[in-house]
mmCIF file of C-alpha atoms and ligand atoms in Angstrom:
data_model
loop_
_atom_site.group_PDB
_atom_site.id
_atom_site.type_symbol
_atom_site.label_atom_id
_atom_site.label_comp_id
_atom_site.label_asym_id
_atom_site.label_seq_id
_atom_site.Cartn_x
_atom_site.Cartn_y
_atom_site.Cartn_z
ATOM 1 C CA MET A 161 14.723 1.194 -3.885
ATOM 2 C CA ASN A 162 16.175 4.566 -2.944
ATOM 3 C CA GLU A 163 15.139 6.036 0.395
ATOM 4 C CA ASN A 164 13.298 9.022 -1.105
ATOM 5 C CA ILE A 165 11.100 6.666 -3.093
ATOM 6 C CA ASP A 166 10.519 4.604 0.057
ATOM 7 C CA LYS A 167 9.406 7.762 1.875
ATOM 8 C CA ALA A 168 7.084 8.693 -0.975
ATOM 9 C CA PHE A 169 5.701 5.148 -0.946
ATOM 10 C CA LYS A 170 4.888 5.556 2.767
ATOM 11 C CA VAL A 171 3.097 8.828 1.997
ATOM 12 C CA ALA A 172 1.041 7.034 -0.655
ATOM 13 C CA LEU A 173 0.243 4.177 1.718
ATOM 14 C CA GLU A 174 -0.842 6.570 4.462
ATOM 15 C CA ALA A 175 -2.985 8.504 1.981
ATOM 16 C CA ARG A 176 -4.606 5.228 0.943
ATOM 17 C CA SER A 177 -5.889 4.781 4.477
ATOM 18 C CA ASN A 178 -7.851 8.034 3.978
ATOM 19 C CA ALA A 179 -9.511 6.841 0.771
ATOM 20 C CA HIS A 180 -13.225 7.506 0.610
ATOM 21 C CA ALA A 181 -14.296 4.398 -1.273
ATOM 22 C CA PRO A 182 -17.637 3.228 0.161
ATOM 23 C CA TYR A 183 -18.934 2.206 -3.292
ATOM 24 C CA SER A 184 -16.079 0.258 -4.857
ATOM 25 C CA LYS A 185 -14.262 -0.580 -1.584
ATOM 26 C CA PHE A 186 -11.145 -0.260 -3.760
ATOM 27 C CA GLN A 187 -8.749 1.987 -1.854
ATOM 28 C CA VAL A 188 -5.893 3.634 -3.722
ATOM 29 C CA GLY A 189 -3.089 5.837 -2.412
ATOM 30 C CA ALA A 190 -0.782 8.008 -4.483
ATOM 31 C CA ALA A 191 2.107 10.358 -3.931
ATOM 32 C CA ILE A 192 3.829 12.716 -6.302
ATOM 33 C CA LYS A 193 7.172 14.454 -6.129
ATOM 34 C CA VAL A 194 7.501 17.735 -7.966
ATOM 35 C CA VAL A 195 10.777 19.015 -9.458
ATOM 36 C CA GLY A 196 12.305 21.704 -7.207
ATOM 37 C CA ASP A 197 9.989 21.003 -4.267
ATOM 38 C CA ASP A 198 10.820 18.591 -1.438
ATOM 39 C CA THR A 199 7.194 18.139 -0.432
ATOM 40 C CA ILE A 200 5.633 14.789 -1.276
ATOM 41 C CA TYR A 201 2.017 15.407 -2.256
ATOM 42 C CA PRO A 202 -0.448 12.729 -1.114
ATOM 43 C CA GLY A 203 -3.623 11.647 -2.848
ATOM 44 C CA CYS A 204 -6.351 9.078 -2.246
ATOM 45 C CA ASN A 205 -9.437 8.218 -4.230
ATOM 46 C CA VAL A 206 -12.526 10.147 -3.198
ATOM 47 C CA GLU A 207 -15.698 8.518 -4.447
ATOM 48 C CA ASN A 208 -19.123 10.056 -4.781
ATOM 49 C CA ALA A 209 -22.685 8.738 -4.772
ATOM 50 C CA SER A 210 -22.970 10.023 -8.342
ATOM 51 C CA TYR A 211 -19.984 7.769 -9.247
ATOM 52 C CA GLY A 212 -18.926 10.096 -12.078
ATOM 53 C CA ALA A 213 -17.749 12.744 -9.597
ATOM 54 C CA THR A 214 -15.176 10.305 -8.190
ATOM 55 C CA VAL A 215 -11.588 11.557 -8.174
ATOM 56 C CA CYS A 216 -8.747 9.038 -8.411
ATOM 57 C CA ALA A 217 -5.813 9.074 -6.011
ATOM 58 C CA GLU A 218 -3.328 10.171 -8.675
ATOM 59 C CA ARG A 219 -5.367 13.156 -9.845
ATOM 60 C CA ASN A 220 -6.060 14.121 -6.258
ATOM 61 C CA ALA A 221 -2.292 14.319 -5.576
ATOM 62 C CA ILE A 222 -1.637 16.321 -8.741
ATOM 63 C CA ILE A 223 -4.415 18.798 -8.007
ATOM 64 C CA GLY A 224 -2.944 19.418 -4.527
ATOM 65 C CA ALA A 225 0.513 20.048 -5.969
ATOM 66 C CA VAL A 226 -0.804 22.451 -8.601
ATOM 67 C CA ALA A 227 -2.857 24.315 -5.980
ATOM 68 C CA ARG A 228 0.299 24.778 -3.907
ATOM 69 C CA ASN A 229 2.830 25.515 -6.665
ATOM 70 C CA GLY A 230 1.058 26.642 -9.812
ATOM 71 C CA LYS A 231 3.127 25.342 -12.718
ATOM 72 C CA ILE A 232 4.684 21.975 -11.861
ATOM 73 C CA GLU A 233 6.780 19.259 -13.408
ATOM 74 C CA ILE A 234 6.185 15.875 -11.823
ATOM 75 C CA GLU A 235 9.453 14.103 -10.977
ATOM 76 C CA TYR A 236 7.790 10.804 -10.147
ATOM 77 C CA VAL A 237 4.481 9.224 -9.196
ATOM 78 C CA VAL A 238 3.953 6.473 -6.627
ATOM 79 C CA VAL A 239 0.787 4.365 -6.436
ATOM 80 C CA ALA A 240 -0.079 2.043 -3.526
ATOM 81 C CA CYS A 241 -2.871 -0.509 -3.715
ATOM 82 C CA ASN A 242 -3.517 -3.999 -2.313
ATOM 83 C CA THR A 243 -3.515 -5.812 -5.648
ATOM 84 C CA ASP A 244 -1.348 -8.421 -7.309
ATOM 85 C CA PRO A 245 -0.372 -7.543 -9.975
ATOM 86 C CA VAL A 246 0.086 -3.926 -8.944
ATOM 87 C CA THR A 247 -2.478 -1.290 -9.909
ATOM 88 C CA VAL A 248 -1.532 1.150 -12.685
ATOM 89 C CA PRO A 249 -3.000 4.651 -13.067
ATOM 90 C CA CYS A 250 -6.190 4.668 -15.136
ATOM 91 C CA ALA A 251 -6.236 6.229 -18.604
ATOM 92 C CA LEU A 252 -7.896 9.395 -17.354
ATOM 93 C CA CYS A 253 -5.169 9.889 -14.751
ATOM 94 C CA LEU A 254 -2.463 9.160 -17.331
ATOM 95 C CA GLN A 255 -3.888 11.903 -19.527
ATOM 96 C CA VAL A 256 -3.816 14.336 -16.574
ATOM 97 C CA ILE A 257 -0.264 13.250 -15.692
ATOM 98 C CA SER A 258 0.759 13.959 -19.308
ATOM 99 C CA GLU A 259 0.030 17.631 -18.741
ATOM 100 C CA PHE A 260 2.801 17.822 -16.123
ATOM 101 C CA ALA A 261 5.334 15.072 -16.879
ATOM 102 C CA LYS A 262 8.042 14.165 -19.371
ATOM 103 C CA PRO A 263 7.924 10.808 -21.189
ATOM 104 C CA GLU A 264 10.856 9.436 -19.159
ATOM 105 C CA MET A 265 9.252 10.121 -15.780
ATOM 106 C CA PRO A 266 9.221 7.016 -13.563
ATOM 107 C CA VAL A 267 6.011 5.644 -12.092
ATOM 108 C CA TYR A 268 6.513 3.439 -9.033
ATOM 109 C CA LEU A 269 3.799 0.877 -8.425
ATOM 110 C CA GLY A 270 3.428 -0.815 -5.052
ATOM 111 C CA ASP A 271 1.292 -3.100 -2.957
ATOM 112 C CA LEU A 272 0.789 -2.637 0.794
ATOM 113 C CA GLU A 273 4.379 -3.636 1.516
ATOM 114 C CA SER A 274 6.656 -1.804 -0.922
ATOM 115 C CA VAL A 275 7.196 -0.660 -4.487
ATOM 116 C CA LYS A 276 7.012 -3.764 -6.695
ATOM 117 C CA LYS A 277 7.377 -2.381 -10.197
ATOM 118 C CA THR A 278 8.830 0.664 -11.928
ATOM 119 C CA VAL A 279 7.585 1.796 -15.336
ATOM 120 C CA LEU A 280 8.273 4.850 -17.448
ATOM 121 C CA PHE A 281 5.354 7.143 -18.096
ATOM 122 C CA LYS A 282 5.870 6.848 -21.856
ATOM 123 C CA ASP A 283 5.320 3.089 -21.630
ATOM 124 C CA LEU A 284 1.961 3.608 -19.928
ATOM 125 C CA LEU A 285 0.801 6.385 -22.266
ATOM 126 C CA PRO A 286 2.956 6.558 -25.420
ATOM 127 C CA MET A 287 0.780 9.077 -27.279
ATOM 128 C CA PRO A 288 -0.992 11.552 -24.976
ATOM 129 C CA PHE A 289 -3.631 13.865 -26.394
ATOM 130 C CA ASN A 290 -2.066 17.303 -26.715
ATOM 131 C CA THR A 291 -3.216 20.518 -28.392
ATOM 132 C CA LEU A 292 -0.267 22.755 -27.499
ATOM 133 C CA ASP A 293 2.100 21.282 -30.109
ATOM 134 C CA CYS A 294 -0.428 21.245 -32.943
HETATM 135 N N1 LIG B 290 -8.879 4.520 -8.850
HETATM 136 C C1 LIG B 290 -7.823 5.309 -8.488
HETATM 137 O O1 LIG B 290 -7.867 5.990 -7.466
HETATM 138 N N2 LIG B 290 -6.754 5.316 -9.304
HETATM 139 C C2 LIG B 290 -6.652 4.617 -10.480
HETATM 140 O O2 LIG B 290 -5.730 4.825 -11.240
HETATM 141 C C3 LIG B 290 -7.645 3.584 -10.773
HETATM 142 C C4 LIG B 290 -8.934 3.747 -10.068
HETATM 143 C C5 LIG B 290 -10.049 4.492 -7.972
HETATM 144 C C6 LIG B 290 -11.289 5.119 -8.549
HETATM 145 C C7 LIG B 290 -12.373 4.416 -7.794
HETATM 146 O O3 LIG B 290 -12.585 5.091 -6.566
HETATM 147 C C8 LIG B 290 -11.795 3.053 -7.476
HETATM 148 O O4 LIG B 290 -10.404 3.158 -7.697
HETATM 149 C C9 LIG B 290 -12.340 1.940 -8.328
HETATM 150 O O5 LIG B 290 -12.259 2.225 -9.664
#
């Protein structure tokens, strides 16, 4: 795995340790790299007593990057979670990712040790909902 991805994986892992997951106890860390920006944006899941107000790690990272940059293109996403097989972004997060990513964008999926699997975004969500091209 290239060293930039390893660094982003570490950011995701560190973010995971900040997860606020008292309800599910399922801690997720994410990191995104944005085209033209060297910053790696961290995200963790932040749960809420109302459950429905919970924000996933992936969306948390994206929201931070948009707040900092405005318009973004995501270069890659990293997810870190202590599961085997690795955890993939949920459908809601995939839909949000689709707003900011090309079909060929890589998604790196890891456990607590390292990235274990690489998938292309288009293989996770082949047909995103989209109104702009209608
Ligand atoms: N979760 C994420 O953070 N990312 C995903 O892609 C899947 C689910 C979180 C939401 C909730 O806090 C916990 O995992 C259990 O669903």
